[in-house]
Structures are given as structure tokens and as C-alpha cells.
mmCIF file of C-alpha atoms and ligand atoms in Angstrom:
data_model
loop_
_atom_site.group_PDB
_atom_site.id
_atom_site.type_symbol
_atom_site.label_atom_id
_atom_site.label_comp_id
_atom_site.label_asym_id
_atom_site.label_seq_id
_atom_site.Cartn_x
_atom_site.Cartn_y
_atom_site.Cartn_z
ATOM 1 C CA UNK A 139 10.109 56.599 153.729
ATOM 2 C CA UNK A 140 12.679 58.851 151.558
ATOM 3 C CA UNK A 141 11.593 62.140 153.295
ATOM 4 C CA UNK A 142 12.256 60.634 156.693
ATOM 5 C CA UNK A 143 15.889 58.880 155.509
ATOM 6 C CA UNK A 144 16.393 62.420 154.128
ATOM 7 C CA UNK A 145 15.476 64.024 157.603
ATOM 8 C CA UNK A 146 17.438 61.296 159.837
ATOM 9 C CA UNK A 147 20.474 61.688 157.790
ATOM 10 C CA UNK A 148 20.705 65.675 157.703
ATOM 11 C CA UNK A 149 19.774 65.701 161.303
ATOM 12 C CA UNK A 150 22.863 63.114 161.636
ATOM 13 C CA UNK A 151 25.489 65.434 159.702
ATOM 14 C CA UNK A 152 24.046 68.542 161.672
ATOM 15 C CA UNK A 153 24.908 66.760 164.698
ATOM 16 C CA UNK A 154 28.595 65.852 163.502
ATOM 17 C CA UNK A 155 29.665 69.334 162.857
ATOM 18 C CA UNK A 156 27.923 70.864 166.419
ATOM 19 C CA UNK A 157 29.582 68.124 167.895
ATOM 20 C CA UNK A 158 33.310 69.058 166.163
ATOM 21 C CA UNK A 159 32.609 72.350 167.167
ATOM 22 C CA UNK A 160 31.852 71.174 170.568
ATOM 23 C CA UNK A 161 34.921 69.354 170.929
ATOM 24 C CA UNK A 162 37.141 72.054 169.673
ATOM 25 C CA UNK A 163 35.477 74.149 172.447
ATOM 26 C CA UNK A 164 36.413 71.833 175.031
ATOM 27 C CA UNK A 165 39.833 71.791 173.816
ATOM 28 C CA UNK A 166 40.148 75.597 174.218
ATOM 29 C CA UNK A 167 38.427 75.344 177.462
ATOM 30 C CA UNK A 168 40.901 72.425 178.464
ATOM 31 C CA UNK A 169 43.843 74.372 177.421
ATOM 32 C CA UNK A 170 43.597 78.013 178.654
ATOM 33 C CA UNK A 171 41.578 76.693 182.222
ATOM 34 C CA UNK A 172 43.484 73.001 182.806
ATOM 35 C CA UNK A 173 41.198 71.853 185.713
ATOM 36 C CA UNK A 174 40.976 68.520 185.933
ATOM 37 C CA UNK A 175 37.192 68.222 184.740
ATOM 38 C CA UNK A 176 37.912 70.282 181.865
ATOM 39 C CA UNK A 177 40.886 68.044 180.738
ATOM 40 C CA UNK A 178 39.028 64.842 181.427
ATOM 41 C CA UNK A 179 35.916 66.199 179.435
ATOM 42 C CA UNK A 180 38.202 66.498 176.304
ATOM 43 C CA UNK A 181 39.709 63.455 176.837
ATOM 44 C CA UNK A 182 36.598 61.710 177.281
ATOM 45 C CA UNK A 183 35.558 62.718 172.928
ATOM 46 C CA UNK A 184 38.793 60.782 172.391
ATOM 47 C CA UNK A 185 38.094 57.476 174.621
ATOM 48 C CA UNK A 186 34.949 57.563 173.209
ATOM 49 C CA UNK A 187 35.909 57.250 169.699
ATOM 50 C CA UNK A 188 39.303 55.315 170.321
ATOM 51 C CA UNK A 189 37.605 51.629 170.785
ATOM 52 C CA UNK A 190 35.815 51.347 167.597
ATOM 53 C CA UNK A 191 38.606 52.957 165.330
ATOM 54 C CA UNK A 192 40.484 50.291 166.597
ATOM 55 C CA UNK A 193 38.623 47.898 165.566
ATOM 56 C CA UNK A 194 38.189 49.270 162.324
ATOM 57 C CA UNK A 195 42.027 49.305 161.838
ATOM 58 C CA UNK A 196 42.521 45.725 162.925
ATOM 59 C CA UNK A 197 39.611 44.706 160.952
ATOM 60 C CA UNK A 198 41.196 46.571 158.140
ATOM 61 C CA UNK A 199 44.524 44.762 158.946
ATOM 62 C CA UNK A 200 42.988 41.484 159.227
ATOM 63 C CA UNK A 201 39.578 40.968 157.900
ATOM 64 C CA UNK A 202 40.021 37.175 158.351
ATOM 65 C CA UNK A 203 40.957 37.337 162.038
ATOM 66 C CA UNK A 204 38.192 35.422 164.350
ATOM 67 C CA UNK A 205 37.760 38.304 166.363
ATOM 68 C CA UNK A 206 36.802 40.701 163.561
ATOM 69 C CA UNK A 207 34.514 37.792 161.725
ATOM 70 C CA UNK A 208 32.091 38.209 164.880
ATOM 71 C CA UNK A 209 29.842 41.355 163.707
ATOM 72 C CA UNK A 210 26.585 40.623 164.047
ATOM 73 C CA UNK A 211 25.225 44.053 164.016
ATOM 74 C CA UNK A 212 27.831 44.735 160.626
ATOM 75 C CA UNK A 213 29.001 47.871 162.545
ATOM 76 C CA UNK A 214 32.778 46.941 160.993
ATOM 77 C CA UNK A 215 30.898 46.625 157.794
ATOM 78 C CA UNK A 216 29.364 49.910 157.807
ATOM 79 C CA UNK A 217 32.832 51.253 159.085
ATOM 80 C CA UNK A 218 34.579 49.236 155.886
ATOM 81 C CA UNK A 219 32.295 51.199 153.491
ATOM 82 C CA UNK A 220 32.760 54.578 155.063
ATOM 83 C CA UNK A 221 36.578 54.143 154.918
ATOM 84 C CA UNK A 222 36.549 52.838 151.189
ATOM 85 C CA UNK A 223 34.012 55.909 150.286
ATOM 86 C CA UNK A 224 35.518 58.443 152.515
ATOM 87 C CA UNK A 225 38.912 57.149 153.420
ATOM 88 C CA UNK A 226 40.151 57.197 156.644
ATOM 89 C CA UNK A 227 41.230 61.301 157.455
ATOM 90 C CA UNK A 228 37.362 61.609 157.119
ATOM 91 C CA UNK A 229 36.806 58.567 159.510
ATOM 92 C CA UNK A 230 38.893 59.895 161.909
ATOM 93 C CA UNK A 231 37.447 63.342 161.714
ATOM 94 C CA UNK A 232 33.795 61.960 162.020
ATOM 95 C CA UNK A 233 34.330 59.433 164.924
ATOM 96 C CA UNK A 234 34.952 62.594 167.300
ATOM 97 C CA UNK A 235 31.452 63.635 167.247
ATOM 98 C CA UNK A 236 29.025 61.480 169.377
ATOM 99 C CA UNK A 237 26.403 62.397 166.538
ATOM 100 C CA UNK A 238 28.375 60.430 164.059
ATOM 101 C CA UNK A 239 29.261 57.431 166.696
ATOM 102 C CA UNK A 240 25.486 57.296 167.430
ATOM 103 C CA UNK A 241 24.518 57.206 163.852
ATOM 104 C CA UNK A 242 27.638 54.152 163.325
ATOM 105 C CA UNK A 243 25.361 52.077 166.286
ATOM 106 C CA UNK A 244 21.659 52.944 165.612
ATOM 107 C CA UNK A 245 21.765 53.290 161.644
ATOM 108 C CA UNK A 246 22.032 49.437 160.781
ATOM 109 C CA UNK A 247 19.664 49.445 157.604
ATOM 110 C CA UNK A 248 22.030 49.905 154.827
ATOM 111 C CA UNK A 249 19.636 52.686 152.660
ATOM 112 C CA UNK A 250 19.824 54.650 155.600
ATOM 113 C CA UNK A 251 23.992 54.492 156.254
ATOM 114 C CA UNK A 252 24.198 54.684 152.966
ATOM 115 C CA UNK A 253 22.261 58.144 152.468
ATOM 116 C CA UNK A 254 24.298 59.437 155.442
ATOM 117 C CA UNK A 255 28.123 58.680 153.395
ATOM 118 C CA UNK A 256 26.808 59.704 150.224
ATOM 119 C CA UNK A 257 25.775 63.168 152.702
ATOM 120 C CA UNK A 258 29.027 63.502 154.295
ATOM 121 C CA UNK A 259 30.824 62.588 151.020
ATOM 122 C CA UNK A 260 28.859 65.786 149.089
ATOM 123 C CA UNK A 261 30.093 67.584 152.277
ATOM 124 C CA UNK A 262 33.488 66.378 152.580
ATOM 125 C CA UNK A 263 35.670 69.601 151.606
ATOM 126 C CA UNK A 264 33.308 71.757 154.121
ATOM 127 C CA UNK A 265 33.836 69.145 157.026
ATOM 128 C CA UNK A 266 37.696 68.815 156.700
ATOM 129 C CA UNK A 267 37.839 72.851 156.335
ATOM 130 C CA UNK A 268 34.870 72.955 159.658
ATOM 131 C CA UNK A 269 37.585 70.690 161.878
ATOM 132 C CA UNK A 270 40.788 72.134 160.627
ATOM 133 C CA UNK A 271 39.657 75.702 160.589
ATOM 134 C CA UNK A 272 38.686 74.927 164.675
ATOM 135 C CA UNK A 273 41.962 72.719 165.228
ATOM 136 C CA UNK A 274 40.371 69.514 165.567
ATOM 137 C CA UNK A 275 43.125 66.746 166.638
ATOM 138 C CA UNK A 276 42.593 64.117 164.318
ATOM 139 C CA UNK A 277 46.100 63.717 163.307
ATOM 140 C CA UNK A 278 47.223 62.566 167.019
ATOM 141 C CA UNK A 279 44.413 59.872 166.503
ATOM 142 C CA UNK A 280 45.775 58.832 162.990
ATOM 143 C CA UNK A 281 49.129 58.393 163.808
ATOM 144 C CA UNK A 282 49.015 56.207 166.485
ATOM 145 C CA UNK A 283 47.786 53.903 163.246
ATOM 146 C CA UNK A 284 50.691 55.080 161.139
ATOM 147 C CA UNK A 285 53.440 52.411 161.667
ATOM 148 C CA UNK A 286 50.977 49.547 160.969
ATOM 149 C CA UNK A 287 51.572 49.713 157.176
ATOM 150 C CA UNK A 288 48.026 50.771 155.812
ATOM 151 C CA UNK A 289 49.244 52.792 152.856
ATOM 152 C CA UNK A 290 46.291 55.133 152.572
ATOM 153 C CA UNK A 291 46.671 56.126 156.425
ATOM 154 C CA UNK A 292 50.521 57.433 155.325
ATOM 155 C CA UNK A 293 49.052 59.370 152.593
ATOM 156 C CA UNK A 294 46.215 60.792 154.662
ATOM 157 C CA UNK A 295 48.509 62.280 156.920
ATOM 158 C CA UNK A 296 50.667 64.004 154.935
ATOM 159 C CA UNK A 297 50.878 67.806 156.471
ATOM 160 C CA UNK A 298 48.353 70.192 154.774
ATOM 161 C CA UNK A 299 48.267 73.863 154.655
ATOM 162 C CA UNK A 300 47.351 75.239 158.831
ATOM 163 C CA UNK A 301 44.140 76.718 159.115
ATOM 164 C CA UNK A 302 44.737 77.295 163.048
ATOM 165 C CA UNK A 303 45.866 80.900 162.582
ATOM 166 C CA UNK A 304 42.838 81.672 161.417
ATOM 167 C CA UNK A 305 39.265 82.857 162.179
ATOM 168 C CA UNK A 306 37.131 80.077 160.637
ATOM 169 C CA UNK A 307 35.420 83.427 159.008
ATOM 170 C CA UNK A 308 38.615 84.541 157.262
ATOM 171 C CA UNK A 309 38.125 81.448 155.230
ATOM 172 C CA UNK A 310 35.997 80.995 152.181
ATOM 173 C CA UNK A 311 35.175 77.081 150.282
ATOM 174 C CA UNK A 312 35.657 77.987 146.862
ATOM 175 C CA UNK A 313 33.384 76.243 143.889
ATOM 176 C CA UNK A 314 36.869 74.430 143.175
ATOM 177 C CA UNK A 315 37.104 73.059 146.277
ATOM 178 C CA UNK A 316 39.752 75.147 147.603
ATOM 179 C CA UNK A 317 39.813 77.833 150.162
ATOM 180 C CA UNK A 318 40.413 81.788 150.088
ATOM 181 C CA UNK A 319 40.847 84.447 151.888
ATOM 182 C CA UNK A 320 37.886 87.005 151.838
ATOM 183 C CA UNK A 321 38.913 90.302 150.011
ATOM 184 C CA UNK A 322 37.643 93.224 149.052
ATOM 185 C CA UNK A 323 38.714 96.510 147.160
ATOM 186 C CA UNK A 324 42.468 95.141 147.175
ATOM 187 C CA UNK A 325 42.472 94.372 151.451
ATOM 188 C CA UNK A 326 41.884 91.103 153.062
ATOM 189 C CA UNK A 327 38.534 91.385 155.196
ATOM 190 C CA UNK A 328 38.844 91.114 159.040
ATOM 191 C CA UNK A 329 36.820 89.457 161.561
ATOM 192 C CA UNK A 330 36.337 91.196 164.764
ATOM 193 C CA UNK A 331 33.828 90.974 167.807
ATOM 194 C CA UNK A 332 33.223 94.138 168.427
ATOM 195 C CA UNK A 333 32.419 97.117 166.010
ATOM 196 C CA UNK A 334 35.220 99.440 165.585
ATOM 197 C CA UNK A 335 35.094 103.445 165.505
ATOM 198 C CA UNK A 336 37.551 105.474 163.425
ATOM 199 C CA UNK A 337 37.711 108.854 165.225
ATOM 200 C CA UNK A 338 39.294 110.577 162.461
ATOM 201 C CA UNK A 339 36.069 110.003 160.120
ATOM 202 C CA UNK A 340 33.832 111.652 162.338
ATOM 203 C CA UNK A 341 36.283 114.467 163.164
ATOM 204 C CA UNK A 342 34.869 117.700 161.635
ATOM 205 C CA UNK A 343 37.684 120.086 162.501
ATOM 206 C CA UNK A 344 40.462 117.810 161.034
ATOM 207 C CA UNK A 345 43.026 120.670 160.989
ATOM 208 C CA UNK A 346 42.749 121.172 164.476
ATOM 209 C CA UNK A 347 45.720 119.904 166.865
ATOM 210 C CA UNK A 348 45.258 116.414 167.683
ATOM 211 C CA UNK A 349 45.431 116.925 171.564
ATOM 212 C CA UNK A 350 42.762 119.675 171.510
ATOM 213 C CA UNK A 351 40.227 117.806 169.577
ATOM 214 C CA UNK A 352 37.280 116.303 171.371
ATOM 215 C CA UNK A 353 36.857 112.251 170.997
ATOM 216 C CA UNK A 354 33.462 111.820 169.135
ATOM 217 C CA UNK A 355 30.998 109.401 171.225
ATOM 218 C CA UNK A 356 30.065 106.140 169.854
ATOM 219 C CA UNK A 357 26.093 107.258 168.596
ATOM 220 C CA UNK A 358 25.302 103.271 169.097
ATOM 221 C CA UNK A 359 26.041 103.841 172.957
ATOM 222 C CA UNK A 360 22.572 102.882 174.959
ATOM 223 C CA UNK A 361 20.749 106.302 175.807
ATOM 224 C CA UNK A 362 18.294 106.012 178.763
ATOM 225 C CA UNK A 363 15.080 106.808 176.129
ATOM 226 C CA UNK A 364 16.232 103.746 173.762
ATOM 227 C CA UNK A 365 13.853 101.399 175.563
ATOM 228 C CA UNK A 366 14.306 97.615 176.860
ATOM 229 C CA UNK A 367 17.106 95.316 176.650
ATOM 230 C CA UNK A 368 15.621 92.747 174.062
ATOM 231 C CA UNK A 369 17.245 90.182 176.232
ATOM 232 C CA UNK A 370 16.367 91.016 179.980
ATOM 233 C CA UNK A 371 13.646 93.651 179.332
ATOM 234 C CA UNK A 372 14.816 95.931 181.524
ATOM 235 C CA UNK A 373 14.195 100.050 180.695
ATOM 236 C CA UNK A 374 17.747 100.439 182.762
ATOM 237 C CA UNK A 375 21.265 100.133 181.362
ATOM 238 C CA UNK A 376 22.209 96.195 181.688
ATOM 239 C CA UNK A 377 24.947 94.018 181.036
ATOM 240 C CA UNK A 378 23.595 92.086 178.619
ATOM 241 C CA UNK A 379 25.814 90.314 175.434
ATOM 242 C CA UNK A 380 24.430 88.443 172.206
ATOM 243 C CA UNK A 381 25.334 84.978 172.276
ATOM 244 C CA UNK A 382 27.612 84.503 169.471
ATOM 245 C CA UNK A 383 27.546 81.077 169.249
ATOM 246 C CA UNK A 384 25.492 80.456 166.153
ATOM 247 C CA UNK A 385 28.335 81.995 164.157
ATOM 248 C CA UNK A 386 30.349 78.956 164.765
ATOM 249 C CA UNK A 387 27.570 76.631 163.115
ATOM 250 C CA UNK A 388 27.745 78.623 159.542
ATOM 251 C CA UNK A 389 30.514 78.750 156.825
ATOM 252 C CA UNK A 390 31.233 80.787 154.210
ATOM 253 C CA UNK A 391 31.481 79.459 150.887
ATOM 254 C CA UNK A 392 31.853 80.905 147.085
ATOM 255 C CA UNK A 393 28.352 80.867 145.110
ATOM 256 C CA UNK A 394 28.399 81.519 141.493
ATOM 257 C CA UNK A 395 27.552 85.351 140.353
ATOM 258 C CA UNK A 396 26.995 86.477 143.421
ATOM 259 C CA UNK A 397 30.688 85.787 145.284
ATOM 260 C CA UNK A 398 31.291 84.739 149.178
ATOM 261 C CA UNK A 399 27.684 83.816 150.440
ATOM 262 C CA UNK A 400 26.913 81.803 154.325
ATOM 263 C CA UNK A 401 25.415 78.413 154.629
ATOM 264 C CA UNK A 402 24.061 77.258 157.983
ATOM 265 C CA UNK A 403 25.435 73.961 159.028
ATOM 266 C CA UNK A 404 22.820 73.595 162.016
ATOM 267 C CA UNK A 405 19.017 74.214 161.967
ATOM 268 C CA UNK A 406 17.857 77.765 163.331
ATOM 269 C CA UNK A 407 13.906 78.328 164.500
ATOM 270 C CA UNK A 408 12.184 81.157 163.612
ATOM 271 C CA UNK A 409 12.818 84.203 165.860
ATOM 272 C CA UNK A 410 16.505 82.847 166.812
ATOM 273 C CA UNK A 411 18.815 85.749 166.760
ATOM 274 C CA UNK A 412 21.893 84.327 164.359
ATOM 275 C CA UNK A 413 24.286 87.465 165.228
ATOM 276 C CA UNK A 414 24.921 91.424 165.351
ATOM 277 C CA UNK A 415 25.857 93.138 161.997
ATOM 278 C CA UNK A 416 29.284 94.111 163.116
ATOM 279 C CA UNK A 417 31.644 96.742 161.079
ATOM 280 C CA UNK A 418 33.126 100.107 161.321
ATOM 281 C CA UNK A 419 30.662 102.745 162.787
ATOM 282 C CA UNK A 420 30.797 105.686 160.155
ATOM 283 C CA UNK A 421 29.101 109.213 160.130
ATOM 284 C CA UNK A 422 25.397 108.877 158.857
ATOM 285 C CA UNK A 423 26.270 110.624 155.880
ATOM 286 C CA UNK A 424 29.199 108.493 155.136
ATOM 287 C CA UNK A 425 29.131 107.322 151.612
ATOM 288 C CA UNK A 426 32.527 105.257 151.221
ATOM 289 C CA UNK A 427 31.065 101.387 151.326
ATOM 290 C CA UNK A 428 28.009 101.250 148.529
ATOM 291 C CA UNK A 429 28.155 97.182 149.066
ATOM 292 C CA UNK A 430 28.106 96.536 152.667
ATOM 293 C CA UNK A 431 27.360 99.489 154.795
ATOM 294 C CA UNK A 432 24.032 99.568 156.787
ATOM 295 C CA UNK A 433 22.512 102.674 158.255
ATOM 296 C CA UNK A 434 22.040 102.449 161.694
ATOM 297 C CA UNK A 435 18.794 103.949 162.937
ATOM 298 C CA UNK A 436 18.054 105.600 166.275
ATOM 299 C CA UNK A 437 15.317 103.852 168.377
ATOM 300 C CA UNK A 438 13.849 106.838 169.382
ATOM 301 C CA UNK A 439 11.786 109.685 167.855
ATOM 302 C CA UNK A 440 12.871 111.581 165.252
ATOM 303 C CA UNK A 441 13.954 108.495 164.288
ATOM 304 C CA UNK A 442 16.628 109.448 162.062
ATOM 305 C CA UNK A 443 20.154 107.740 160.848
ATOM 306 C CA UNK A 444 23.036 108.017 163.918
ATOM 307 C CA UNK A 445 25.230 105.978 162.192
ATOM 308 C CA UNK A 446 26.101 103.951 158.962
ATOM 309 C CA UNK A 447 27.766 100.616 160.153
ATOM 310 C CA UNK A 448 30.407 99.636 157.049
ATOM 311 C CA UNK A 449 32.069 95.838 157.472
ATOM 312 C CA UNK A 450 33.659 96.210 153.785
ATOM 313 C CA UNK A 451 37.304 95.839 155.624
ATOM 314 C CA UNK A 452 36.408 95.409 159.449
ATOM 315 C CA UNK A 453 33.386 92.717 159.833
ATOM 316 C CA UNK A 454 31.851 89.686 161.068
ATOM 317 C CA UNK A 455 30.447 86.698 158.862
ATOM 318 C CA UNK A 456 26.887 88.454 158.888
ATOM 319 C CA UNK A 457 28.353 91.330 156.227
ATOM 320 C CA UNK A 458 28.232 88.115 153.353
ATOM 321 C CA UNK A 459 24.945 87.146 153.852
ATOM 322 C CA UNK A 460 23.208 87.216 149.953
ATOM 323 C CA UNK A 461 20.494 88.635 149.153
ATOM 324 C CA UNK A 462 17.064 87.418 148.727
ATOM 325 C CA UNK A 463 13.456 88.616 147.700
ATOM 326 C CA UNK A 464 12.381 85.418 149.727
ATOM 327 C CA UNK A 465 14.927 86.075 152.756
ATOM 328 C CA UNK A 466 15.312 83.591 155.684
ATOM 329 C CA UNK A 467 16.380 86.577 157.820
ATOM 330 C CA UNK A 468 15.590 89.762 158.876
ATOM 331 C CA UNK A 469 17.773 92.877 159.899
ATOM 332 C CA UNK A 470 16.312 94.196 163.144
ATOM 333 C CA UNK A 471 17.142 97.529 165.154
ATOM 334 C CA UNK A 472 17.437 96.448 169.053
ATOM 335 C CA UNK A 473 19.003 97.397 172.237
ATOM 336 C CA UNK A 474 20.975 95.073 174.001
ATOM 337 C CA UNK A 475 22.956 95.863 176.969
ATOM 338 C CA UNK A 476 25.336 98.778 176.560
ATOM 339 C CA UNK A 477 24.089 99.468 172.789
ATOM 340 C CA UNK A 478 21.465 99.796 170.124
ATOM 341 C CA UNK A 479 22.719 97.245 167.404
ATOM 342 C CA UNK A 480 21.140 95.941 164.266
ATOM 343 C CA UNK A 481 20.698 91.795 164.732
ATOM 344 C CA UNK A 482 20.419 89.319 161.896
ATOM 345 C CA UNK A 483 17.560 87.132 162.906
ATOM 346 C CA UNK A 484 15.807 83.542 161.753
ATOM 347 C CA UNK A 485 12.456 85.208 159.470
ATOM 348 C CA UNK A 486 11.235 81.630 159.590
ATOM 349 C CA UNK A 487 13.030 78.014 160.599
ATOM 350 C CA UNK A 488 16.171 77.594 158.356
ATOM 351 C CA UNK A 489 17.335 74.269 157.495
ATOM 352 C CA UNK A 490 20.879 72.728 158.202
ATOM 353 C CA UNK A 491 22.667 73.383 154.900
ATOM 354 C CA UNK A 492 20.730 75.915 153.743
ATOM 355 C CA UNK A 493 21.761 79.145 152.606
ATOM 356 C CA UNK A 494 21.160 82.262 154.705
ATOM 357 C CA UNK A 495 20.027 85.251 152.928
ATOM 358 C CA UNK A 496 18.369 88.709 153.999
ATOM 359 C CA UNK A 497 16.630 91.157 152.145
ATOM 360 C CA UNK A 498 18.768 93.934 151.320
ATOM 361 C CA UNK A 499 15.770 96.262 150.922
ATOM 362 C CA UNK A 500 14.298 97.365 146.917
ATOM 363 C CA UNK A 501 16.528 100.587 146.937
ATOM 364 C CA UNK A 502 19.840 98.467 146.881
ATOM 365 C CA UNK A 503 19.412 96.934 143.288
ATOM 366 C CA UNK A 504 18.800 100.253 141.737
ATOM 367 C CA UNK A 505 21.115 99.698 138.971
ATOM 368 C CA UNK A 506 22.277 96.707 139.837
ATOM 369 C CA UNK A 507 20.576 92.911 138.976
ATOM 370 C CA UNK A 508 19.433 91.056 141.771
ATOM 371 C CA UNK A 509 20.480 86.827 140.701
ATOM 372 C CA UNK A 510 17.809 85.341 144.324
ATOM 373 C CA UNK A 511 16.125 83.181 141.250
ATOM 374 C CA UNK A 512 13.145 83.739 143.263
ATOM 375 C CA UNK A 513 9.633 83.679 141.416
ATOM 376 C CA UNK A 514 8.647 87.322 143.628
ATOM 377 C CA UNK A 515 12.446 88.408 142.356
ATOM 378 C CA UNK A 516 12.369 92.318 142.282
ATOM 379 C CA UNK A 517 14.715 92.552 139.255
ATOM 380 C CA UNK A 518 12.170 90.140 137.066
ATOM 381 C CA UNK A 519 9.220 92.384 137.760
ATOM 382 C CA UNK A 520 8.018 94.853 135.381
ATOM 383 C CA UNK A 521 8.211 97.851 138.148
ATOM 384 C CA UNK A 522 11.697 96.874 139.076
ATOM 385 C CA UNK A 523 14.618 99.392 138.216
HETATM 386 C C1 LIG B 137 27.111 92.489 151.352
HETATM 387 S S1 LIG B 137 27.587 91.943 150.227
HETATM 388 C C2 LIG B 137 27.308 90.311 150.276
HETATM 389 C C3 LIG B 137 28.725 89.483 150.169
HETATM 390 C C4 LIG B 137 29.791 89.215 148.678
HETATM 391 N N1 LIG B 137 29.096 88.071 147.943
HETATM 392 C C5 LIG B 137 30.934 88.809 148.601
HETATM 393 O O1 LIG B 137 31.250 88.261 147.979
HETATM 394 O O2 LIG B 137 31.630 89.776 149.708
HETATM 395 C C6 LIG B 137 26.265 92.059 148.652
HETATM 396 C C7 LIG B 137 26.941 92.369 147.378
HETATM 397 O O3 LIG B 137 26.706 90.452 146.906
HETATM 398 C C8 LIG B 137 26.335 89.977 145.957
HETATM 399 N N2 LIG B 137 24.864 89.256 146.194
HETATM 400 C C9 LIG B 137 24.394 89.428 147.042
HETATM 401 N N3 LIG B 137 23.143 88.755 146.770
HETATM 402 C C10 LIG B 137 22.856 89.256 146.022
HETATM 403 C C11 LIG B 137 21.988 88.535 144.501
HETATM 404 N N4 LIG B 137 20.612 88.144 144.698
HETATM 405 N N5 LIG B 137 22.016 89.092 143.304
HETATM 406 C C12 LIG B 137 23.147 89.453 142.421
HETATM 407 N N6 LIG B 137 24.619 89.618 143.836
HETATM 408 C C13 LIG B 137 24.103 89.365 144.811
HETATM 409 C C14 LIG B 137 26.210 91.398 144.940
HETATM 410 O O4 LIG B 137 27.762 91.899 144.455
HETATM 411 C C15 LIG B 137 26.407 92.373 146.487
HETATM 412 O O5 LIG B 137 26.553 93.993 145.981
#
């Protein structure tokens, strides 16, 4: 019974994150392609949440009013409990998610509803950061109730620091419920969607005139014998690209002792490709980043190292995955579209709200202490470094 409750409420919470992300995608689609259809799809989410928010506010203003006393399924009672625990802002954020609206209607057993409220409470800051960093327009909804004299609504409408200018993976939630920018070696770490290459790092003839220098070719560009594309299985050059959507459903969180890590906000199935390990493409003998970098092997014999991918400055969320000696993902070398790439793939099913981990390899821990805490941890074993 308790297990079922936990499963159902975890699923409901994961669908709240998923739906908030979806509403924000609808918002940007409607903004950049404002066709009647796109705008209607976006507005629909608001029109779905409005009626029961209106009822919840009216009930809060006058709980004795006969219209609001009739509450056969006790929906208003559940909403009141939610607002008492988590406030109006959280109600407005969650109400824009279809998964939450469904739970409001269907979780009629008090134990189930209380468990969901308590899970949302545990994740309150994460949900707020998620909604704000994706520019969910919950304030617009709340403003319409601002003049009604509900004091708590006015305090929750106070402007907060804007996150709209930041990529969500420029935001790390700290242990004391603040946010900070990921930072390394005195500089902010910058999110990129495509690998970058600094020709100067590849320049063997740095004394020659820049006009006469030959531009180095990117060694990760797909060559005819790099094998079939992992996605379409074609042995020929194809236009396939990786789907980056998994990256929208993870968050960066500070962890004690190990720094920034990655937490899944949805369920991943074994074999799912979560993302591409992206960074600056550096020469194979480059050793300027001993923390984050990964060797990029050739796909064909003699299987040497073609490059080092260094995301210490430019990279994506995959650079923050912590090591575990019992990891939930693997790095894999793949040919996809016009490149050979390193992907991060689920080594087993990953539960929502679990930290995503990967095995950095035994050599990484030479002279360092692994703190993954697993029974088989390399730093606990007698033969460890
Ligand atoms: C690739 S980075 C991961 C992101 C990093 N935590 C950060 O804050 O930017 C690798 C570094 O994270 C920390 N780390 C990750 N997993 C760890 C583990 N299992 N034990 C100890 N430190 C770990 C170590 O400082 C390691 O050198």
C-alpha cells in the first residue's frame, strides 16, 4: 500500500515537471510562430487551470458562501490544504500542469493527497526554480487576484530575481536553497548546444602568419568508415541529430563534498540516450583539463584517441554528472549524423528524482578519493589507489 502511494505520487510529481516544461515549450512556440493554432494551444493550458483557481480563491475569500460549501468530492478542501502548506504561488505554478490538475481530481484519498503535498513541499524550491528558469507565466495568473485583499497573495507577488536571461543549466541549486552560477577556475561555465573548437589549440605552427595557416579539420566529423549511424542505421552520411529533450528534464544541484551534480526530474528507461557529452574539441595530447575532460576515440582501427573533449568552460549539463562505482549511465562512442560523438546512455532504468551518475573509470581516482558511498566503491577497496 505505502509503496503504491509512493509510486503514484512520484509519478504525479514527475508529470508536474514534464507538463510545466511542455507549457513553456508551447509558450515559446506561440511566441516565435504565433499561428492561431499555437496561440490557442498555449492559452488552453491557462483556461484549464483558471476555473478551479477561481473557485479556490473565492472559497478562501468566503468559505461560508453557500456556493462554495457544496464540495462533494472535497476538491476545495484539498486545495485549501495545499495553499495552507505551500502558498498560492506554488498552487499557481502547479495548476498550470495537467498532471497536477488530474491529481487534484483523482487523489481523493486524504493519505494520497497528503503524500503528494509533502513531496511537492520537499521539491518546492526545485519546482520554483524550474518554473522561473523556463519562464512559466504564473505571475500573470496570480495578478488577477491581487486586488482581492488576500494578504498572502500580495506577498507572493513580490518581484524575485529574474532567471529568464539564463539557460536552465546556468543555474545550480545550492544546499541552502539559493541559486548560483556554475563556476570553474575563476570563470563562469557556459552552456553550449554544439561542440566548439579553438584552432589556436591545434595550431602546430603558431609562428606562421594567420592568413597562411591551414585551418585544422575537426577530427569528430564523420568519415566514410566510421560505421552506421546509431539512429537511422545508415552506413552513409545522414542528417540525423540527437534529441536533446532529456536535458530539459534534469536539474543541477549542489551535493555535499562532490560539488554540482545532476538530478533526474523524470523516469529514464535503460538504453535511453540522455544527451551528448559536449565541450571544446582539443588535441589528443592536450592536458589542460584534468577534472572534466574525456578522450574521444576513433571509431575504426587502430582505435587511437582523436581528440580530448573538454567542457570545463564550454559544455552542457552532462559535464556535471557525478561519478559512482555503481553508475546509472554509461558514456558510449557513437556515430550519429555527420559526427562521431560521446553519448550518455541509461545503463539501467533511472527513477525520477534520482541523481544521474556515470563511472569516470578507475584511473580517474588515482590520487583522489571517490565519495560515491557504494559498497563496491573503488576508494574503499584494498587494491584501490
Ligand atoms: C566532471 S566533474 C563533475 C562536476 C563537479 N562536481 C562540479 O562541481 O563541477 C568531476 C568532479 O566532481 C567531483 N566528484 C564527482 N563525483 C565524485 C565522487 N564520486 N566522489 C568525489 N568527488 C566527486 C570531483 O571533484 C571531481 O573531480
